[in-house]
Each structure stands twice: as C-alpha cells, then as structure tokens.
Coordinates of C-alpha atoms and ligand atoms in Angstrom, one line a residue:
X1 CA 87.8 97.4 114.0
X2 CA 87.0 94.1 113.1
X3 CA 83.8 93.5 114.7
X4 CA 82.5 97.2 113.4
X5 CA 83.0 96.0 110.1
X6 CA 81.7 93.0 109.9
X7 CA 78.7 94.2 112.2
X8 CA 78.4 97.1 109.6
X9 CA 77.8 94.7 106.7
X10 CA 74.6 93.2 108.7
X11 CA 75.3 90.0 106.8
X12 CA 72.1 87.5 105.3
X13 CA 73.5 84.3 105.4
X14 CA 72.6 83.5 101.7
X15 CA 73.4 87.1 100.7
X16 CA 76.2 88.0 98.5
X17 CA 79.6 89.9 99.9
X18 CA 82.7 91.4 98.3
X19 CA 85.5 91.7 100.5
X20 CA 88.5 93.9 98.5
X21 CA 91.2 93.3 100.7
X22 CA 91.9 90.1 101.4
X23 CA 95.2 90.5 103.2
X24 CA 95.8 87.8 105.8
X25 CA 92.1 86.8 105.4
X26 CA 90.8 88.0 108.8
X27 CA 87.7 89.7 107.7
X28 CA 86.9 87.0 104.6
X29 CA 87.1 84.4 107.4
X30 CA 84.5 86.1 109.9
X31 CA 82.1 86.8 106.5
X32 CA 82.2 83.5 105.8
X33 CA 81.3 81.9 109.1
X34 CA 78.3 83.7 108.8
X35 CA 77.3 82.5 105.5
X36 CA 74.8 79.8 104.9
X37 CA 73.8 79.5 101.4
X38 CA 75.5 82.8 100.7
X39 CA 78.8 83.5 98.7
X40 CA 81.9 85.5 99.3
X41 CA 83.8 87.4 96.4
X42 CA 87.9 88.3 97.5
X43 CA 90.1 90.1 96.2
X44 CA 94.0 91.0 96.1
X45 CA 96.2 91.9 94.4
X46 CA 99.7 90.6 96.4
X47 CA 100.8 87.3 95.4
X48 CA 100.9 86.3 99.2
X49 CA 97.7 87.0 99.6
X50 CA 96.7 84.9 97.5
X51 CA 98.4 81.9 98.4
X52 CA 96.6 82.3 102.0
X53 CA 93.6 82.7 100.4
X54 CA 94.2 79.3 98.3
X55 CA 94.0 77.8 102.0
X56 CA 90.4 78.2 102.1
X57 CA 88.4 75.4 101.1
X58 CA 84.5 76.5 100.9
X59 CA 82.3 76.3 98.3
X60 CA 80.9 79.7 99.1
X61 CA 84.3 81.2 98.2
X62 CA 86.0 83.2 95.2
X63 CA 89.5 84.7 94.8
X64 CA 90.5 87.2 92.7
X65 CA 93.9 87.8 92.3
X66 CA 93.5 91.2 91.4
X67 CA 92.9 94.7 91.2
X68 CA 90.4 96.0 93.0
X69 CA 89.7 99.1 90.2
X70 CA 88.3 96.0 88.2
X71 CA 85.4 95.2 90.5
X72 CA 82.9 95.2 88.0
X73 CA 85.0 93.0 85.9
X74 CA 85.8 90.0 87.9
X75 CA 82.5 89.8 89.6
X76 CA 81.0 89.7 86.4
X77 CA 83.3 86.9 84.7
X78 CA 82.5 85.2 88.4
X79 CA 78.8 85.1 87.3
X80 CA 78.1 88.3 90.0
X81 CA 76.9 91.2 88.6
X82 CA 74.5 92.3 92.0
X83 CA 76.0 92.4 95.5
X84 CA 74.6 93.3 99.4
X85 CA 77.7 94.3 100.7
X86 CA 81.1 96.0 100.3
X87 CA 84.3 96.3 102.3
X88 CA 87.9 97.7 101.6
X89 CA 90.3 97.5 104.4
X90 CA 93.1 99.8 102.5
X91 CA 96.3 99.8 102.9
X92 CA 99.0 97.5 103.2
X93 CA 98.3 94.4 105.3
X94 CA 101.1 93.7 108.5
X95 CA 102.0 90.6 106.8
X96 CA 103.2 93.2 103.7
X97 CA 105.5 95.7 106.3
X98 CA 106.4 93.0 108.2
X99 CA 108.5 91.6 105.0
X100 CA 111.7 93.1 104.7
X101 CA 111.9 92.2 101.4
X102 CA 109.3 94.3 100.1
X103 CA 110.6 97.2 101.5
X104 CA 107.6 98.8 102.7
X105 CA 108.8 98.9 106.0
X106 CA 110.9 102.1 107.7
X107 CA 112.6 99.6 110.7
X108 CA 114.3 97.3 108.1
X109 CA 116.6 97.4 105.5
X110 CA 114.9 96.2 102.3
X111 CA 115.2 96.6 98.7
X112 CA 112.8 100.1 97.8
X113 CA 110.4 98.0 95.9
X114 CA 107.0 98.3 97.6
X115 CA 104.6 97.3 95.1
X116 CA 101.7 95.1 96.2
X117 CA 101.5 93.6 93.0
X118 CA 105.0 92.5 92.0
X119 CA 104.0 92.6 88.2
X120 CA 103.9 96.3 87.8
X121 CA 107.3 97.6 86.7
X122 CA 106.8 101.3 89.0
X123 CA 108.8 100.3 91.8
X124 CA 109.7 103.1 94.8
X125 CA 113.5 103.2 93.4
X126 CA 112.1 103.9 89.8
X127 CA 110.1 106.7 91.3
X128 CA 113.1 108.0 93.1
X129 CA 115.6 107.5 90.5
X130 CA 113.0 109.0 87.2
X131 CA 110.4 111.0 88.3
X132 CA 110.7 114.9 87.5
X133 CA 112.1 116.6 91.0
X134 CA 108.8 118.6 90.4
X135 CA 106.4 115.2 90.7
X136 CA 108.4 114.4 93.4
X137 CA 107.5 117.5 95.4
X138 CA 103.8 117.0 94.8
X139 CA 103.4 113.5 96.0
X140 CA 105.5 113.8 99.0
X141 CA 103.5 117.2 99.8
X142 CA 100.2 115.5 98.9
X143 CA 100.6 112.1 99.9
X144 CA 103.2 111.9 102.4
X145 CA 101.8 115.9 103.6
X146 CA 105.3 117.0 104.7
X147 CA 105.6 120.1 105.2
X148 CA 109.1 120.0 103.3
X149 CA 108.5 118.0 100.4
X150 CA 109.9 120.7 98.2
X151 CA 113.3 120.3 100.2
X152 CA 113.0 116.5 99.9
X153 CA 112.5 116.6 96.4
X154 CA 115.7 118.7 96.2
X155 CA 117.8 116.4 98.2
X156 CA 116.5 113.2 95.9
X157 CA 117.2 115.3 92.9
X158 CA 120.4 115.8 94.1
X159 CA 121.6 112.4 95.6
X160 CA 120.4 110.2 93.3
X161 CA 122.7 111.7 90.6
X162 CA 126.2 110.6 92.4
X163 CA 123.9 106.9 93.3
X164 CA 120.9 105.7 92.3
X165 CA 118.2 104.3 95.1
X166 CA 118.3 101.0 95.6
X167 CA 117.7 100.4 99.2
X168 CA 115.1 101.8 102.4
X169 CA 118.4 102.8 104.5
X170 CA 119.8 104.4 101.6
X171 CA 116.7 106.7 101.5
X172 CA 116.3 107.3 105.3
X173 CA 120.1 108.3 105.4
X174 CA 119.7 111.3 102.7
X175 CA 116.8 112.8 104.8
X176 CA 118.2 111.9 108.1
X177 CA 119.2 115.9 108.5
X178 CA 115.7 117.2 107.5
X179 CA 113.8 114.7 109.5
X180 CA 112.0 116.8 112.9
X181 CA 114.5 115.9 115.8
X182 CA 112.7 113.2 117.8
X183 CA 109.7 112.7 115.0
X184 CA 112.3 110.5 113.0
X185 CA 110.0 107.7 113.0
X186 CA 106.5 109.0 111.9
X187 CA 108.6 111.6 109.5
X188 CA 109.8 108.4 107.8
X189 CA 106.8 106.7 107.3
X190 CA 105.1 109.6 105.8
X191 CA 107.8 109.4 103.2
X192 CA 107.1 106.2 103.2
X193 CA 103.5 106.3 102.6
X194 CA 104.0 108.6 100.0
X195 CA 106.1 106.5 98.2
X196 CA 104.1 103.4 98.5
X197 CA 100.7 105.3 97.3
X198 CA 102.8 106.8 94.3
X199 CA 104.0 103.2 93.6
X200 CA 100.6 101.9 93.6
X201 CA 98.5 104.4 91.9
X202 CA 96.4 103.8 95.4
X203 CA 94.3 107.2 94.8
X204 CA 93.1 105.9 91.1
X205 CA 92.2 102.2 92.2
X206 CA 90.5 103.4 94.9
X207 CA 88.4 106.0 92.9
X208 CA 87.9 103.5 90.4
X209 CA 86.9 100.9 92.9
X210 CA 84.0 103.7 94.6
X211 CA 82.1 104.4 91.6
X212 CA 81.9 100.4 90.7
X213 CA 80.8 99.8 94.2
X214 CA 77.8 102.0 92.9
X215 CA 76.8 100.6 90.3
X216 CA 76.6 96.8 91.4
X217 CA 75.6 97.1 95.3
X218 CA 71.5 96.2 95.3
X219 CA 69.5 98.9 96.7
X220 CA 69.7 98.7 100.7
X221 CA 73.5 97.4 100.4
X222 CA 76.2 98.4 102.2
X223 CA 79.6 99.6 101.4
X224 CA 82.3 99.9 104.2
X225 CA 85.5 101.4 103.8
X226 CA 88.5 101.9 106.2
X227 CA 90.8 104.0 105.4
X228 CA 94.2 105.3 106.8
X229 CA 95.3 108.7 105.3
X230 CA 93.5 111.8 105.1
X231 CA 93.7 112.0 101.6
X232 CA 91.4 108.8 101.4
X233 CA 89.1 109.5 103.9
X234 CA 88.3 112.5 102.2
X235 CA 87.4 111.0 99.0
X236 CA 85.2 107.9 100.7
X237 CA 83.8 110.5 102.6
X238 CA 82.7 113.0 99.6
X239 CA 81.9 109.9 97.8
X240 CA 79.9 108.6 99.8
X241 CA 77.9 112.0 100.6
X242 CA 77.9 113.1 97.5
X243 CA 78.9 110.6 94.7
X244 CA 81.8 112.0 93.6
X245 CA 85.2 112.1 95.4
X246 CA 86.1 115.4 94.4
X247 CA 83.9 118.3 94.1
X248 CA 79.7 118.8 94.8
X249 CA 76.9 116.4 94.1
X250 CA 75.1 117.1 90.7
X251 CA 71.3 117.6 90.5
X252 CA 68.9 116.4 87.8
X253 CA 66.9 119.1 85.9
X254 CA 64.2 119.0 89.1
X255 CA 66.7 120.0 91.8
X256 CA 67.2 116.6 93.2
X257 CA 70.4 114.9 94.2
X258 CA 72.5 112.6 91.8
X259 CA 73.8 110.4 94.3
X260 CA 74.1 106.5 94.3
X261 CA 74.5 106.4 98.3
X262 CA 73.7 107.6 101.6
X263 CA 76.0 107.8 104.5
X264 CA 75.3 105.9 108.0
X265 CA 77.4 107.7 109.8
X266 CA 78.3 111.1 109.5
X267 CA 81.2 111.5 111.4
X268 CA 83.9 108.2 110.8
X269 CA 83.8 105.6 113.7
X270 CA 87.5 105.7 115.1
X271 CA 89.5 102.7 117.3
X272 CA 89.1 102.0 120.7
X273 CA 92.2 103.4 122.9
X274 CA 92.2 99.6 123.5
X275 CA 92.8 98.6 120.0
X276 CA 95.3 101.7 119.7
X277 CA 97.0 100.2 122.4
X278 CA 97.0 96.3 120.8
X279 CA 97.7 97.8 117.3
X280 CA 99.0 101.1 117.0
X281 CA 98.8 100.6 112.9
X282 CA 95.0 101.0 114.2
X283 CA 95.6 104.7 115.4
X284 CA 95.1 106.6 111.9
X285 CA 92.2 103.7 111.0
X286 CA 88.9 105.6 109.6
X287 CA 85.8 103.9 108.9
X288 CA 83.0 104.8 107.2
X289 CA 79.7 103.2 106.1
X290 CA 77.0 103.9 103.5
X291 CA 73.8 102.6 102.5
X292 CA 72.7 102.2 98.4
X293 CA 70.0 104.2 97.4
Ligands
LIG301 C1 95.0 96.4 105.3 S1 95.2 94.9 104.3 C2 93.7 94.0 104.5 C3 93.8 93.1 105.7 C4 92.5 92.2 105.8 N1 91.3 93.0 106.0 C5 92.7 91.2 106.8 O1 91.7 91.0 107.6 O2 93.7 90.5 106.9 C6 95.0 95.5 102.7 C7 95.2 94.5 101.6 O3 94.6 95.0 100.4 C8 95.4 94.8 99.3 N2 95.2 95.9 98.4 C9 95.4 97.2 98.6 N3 95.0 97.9 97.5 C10 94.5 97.0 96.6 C11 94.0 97.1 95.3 N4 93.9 98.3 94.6 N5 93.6 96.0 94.7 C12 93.7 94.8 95.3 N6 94.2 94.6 96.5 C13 94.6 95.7 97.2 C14 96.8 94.7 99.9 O4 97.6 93.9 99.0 C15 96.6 94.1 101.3 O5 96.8 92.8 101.3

C-alpha cells in the first residue's frame, strides 16, 4: 500500500516528514522525490537497514539508527522538534525474513535470534529457554493468539529441560504434533510472531512511539500507521480515536475530549486482492490515518 501511504501524507515539498521504518527504503525513497526544500527524518533500528540507508546521498536526508520509542529524542538532537507527517510501516521488513540467519523466518533453518536490533541481549532462544512457563502462555495467547498457548507453554517447559533452544527447526519440531493438520504454516508463524514481538518489546516501542507522534506533529499533520496484527491495530486505532491505546478518552472539567488526534478514516484501508496476490505478506496489512488537532 505504498501509494496510500505516501498519498495519505499529502506531502509539501518543503515540509518536514518522519518515516519510522526505514526497512529497505521504499517509502523514504518515494518521500523524498517529492521533496523540494523539505527534509526527511528515518529511522531503524536493524543494522542492515542502515547500511542501505547510508546509500542515500541527499541533503534533505537524516538517519537514525534507532529506536523508534525515542522519536522525540533524535528529532530533537537532529535540530526537529515540529513535524507535518508521520508513518510507521511495522513489522519486520522481507529483507529481515528473508535472512536465515536472523531466524525470523518459519521456511529456514536459522539460529532463534530474531532481534531487529542485534544489541539487545533478549534473543527468542533466551525467551524460550528463561521465561517463567506462565509468561510463556500469555505471550503466545496474546501475541501469537493461539488458541493453545497454555499447551505450548507446557511443551517448551518441558523440552527445553532435556535441550535448550538454539535453532527455528528445533522449535517447529516440538510443536509439530499440536500444530492444526494442514494449518502448519500460518500455525507456525503465529508462534513466530509471538516470539519476535516478545523479543522486541514491539507493543511498548510502539506505544511509546504514538503518544510522541502527538506531541511533535504541527496541527493539521498527519500520522499513518500500518500495521499487521490485531493486537496493534487495536491500539493505533484507540489511539488514534481516543488518545490513549488502552481504555476511553479523558474529558477536561467542561465535558470536552482530551484527544491530540482525529481519525481520517474510520474503518482501516485494507490491500487490493491484487497486492494480496503480488505480496501475500500484504494480506494482514492495516492502515490507518489521523489528522493532529
Ligand atoms: C515493514 S519494514 C518497513 C519497510 C519499509 N517501509 C520499506 O519501504 O522498505 C519495518 C522496519 O521497521 C523496523 N522497525 C520495527 N520496529 C522498530 C522500532 N521500534 N524502532 C526502529 N525500527 C523499527 C524494522 O527493523 C524494519 O526494518
């Protein structure tokens, strides 16, 4: 959804754009062709992200190799404290599955690793191999939405007292039993998923990141988010509606609305079955736009 992004940001040449998720660059690379006097402000936090981003040789572009929880931070120490527009493509990039090594991927065997940032020391083996059988349960029920986390849990409890995790197969063979017959695939990369948010601490950056995106959009901005699990969309969405990502817009003493945005859409704006059919990474894809008060 490229183009619905990038048309979504209604870009002013000289204005002044954030993208969060650099990735391979796609989106940084259409922002900036339609900048004239304008700047652009990237950031990621994967190492090879940043080395494609040090391919870009324009004066109206940063990179920050970093975190986007510390928005307000590096725009700020990049001389930025007001923007006009937002946009956070979540997720991994295909660049990031399509590394064995990194071991985000379910179709190779890679080391269980999966950290964007390959500085943290939370890996998905150290999850596996430390976290509390209980924890376990809650983030593949929450963030993997299995129906049988608690079962999972259990068999990780179990297994990873005769051997420790250290690889993807080693993983997809202990749950190759309670995996739905012929649902293998998307059963595994819910697992997956689960893992990789875990190891990422993706639900607090990304909370993090929404109430910054507040506070330094100008009136009018925009702030675009795709998403690709539930669990995100739902906070973007209450966000975005309501200010908060959990729970119900506050009201001053006069009854009126605390609320730093309002949405553009109500209902999120979903792939083509074209792009589906290009991309089926695209399939889950979610996006959502707002407007600062
Ligand atoms: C779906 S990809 C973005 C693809 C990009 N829009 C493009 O056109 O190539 C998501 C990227 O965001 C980065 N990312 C995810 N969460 C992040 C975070 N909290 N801080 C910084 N980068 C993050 C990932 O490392 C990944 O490269």
């Amino acid at each position: 959804m490229l183009d619905q992004c990038i048309e979504a940001l209604a870009i002013k040449s000289d204005g002044v754009y954030v993208d969060v998720t650099f990735g391979g660059g796609g989106h940084s690379l259409k922002i900036l062709e339609l900048l004239k006097g304008g700047r652009l402000i990237a950031f990621d936090q994967d190492d090879d992200a940043k080395r494609e981003a040090e391919k870009i040789q324009s004066r109206s572009f940063t990179f920050c190799h970093a975190n986007f929880m510390y928005l307000k931070q590096y725009l700020k120490l990049n001389g930025v404290t007001k923007v006009d527009g937002i946009l956070a493509d979540l997720g991994i990039s295909s660049h990031q599955i399509d590394s064995p090594s990194r071991g985000f991927s379910t179709r190779y065997e890679g080391p269980l690793d999966m950290r964007m940032d390959r500085n943290i020391s939370r890996t998905a083996s150290s999850v596996l191999n430390e976290y509390p059988e209980t924890t376990l349960h809650k983030i593949f029920g929450m963030y993997g939405e299995l129906r049988n986390a608690k079962t999972v849990a259990a068999i990780i409890a179990r297994e990873r007292v005769r051997k420790p995790f250290t690889t993807t197969e080693e993983l997809k063979n202990a749950l190759k039993d309670v995996a739905p017959r012929g649902k293998e695939n998307k059963y595994f990369a819910q697992v997956f998923q689960a893992l990789r948010i875990e190891v990422n601490d993706e639900m607090k950056a990304l909370e993090n990141f929404l109430h910054q995106s507040g506070e330094v959009l100008v009136p009018g901005g925009v702030l675009v988010v795709m998403s690709y699990h539930s669990l995100e969309d739902r906070m973007v969405k209450n966000y975005m509606s309501k200010g908060k990502v959990f729970g119900e817009v506050e009201k001053d003493l006069y009854g009126n609305e605390i609320k730093p945005f309002t949405p553009v859409n109500r209902k999120p704006i979903e792939p083509s079955e074209e792009e589906v059919k290009q991309n089926s990474r695209a399939r889950s894809a979610r996006l959502r736009i707002a407007k600062k008060l």
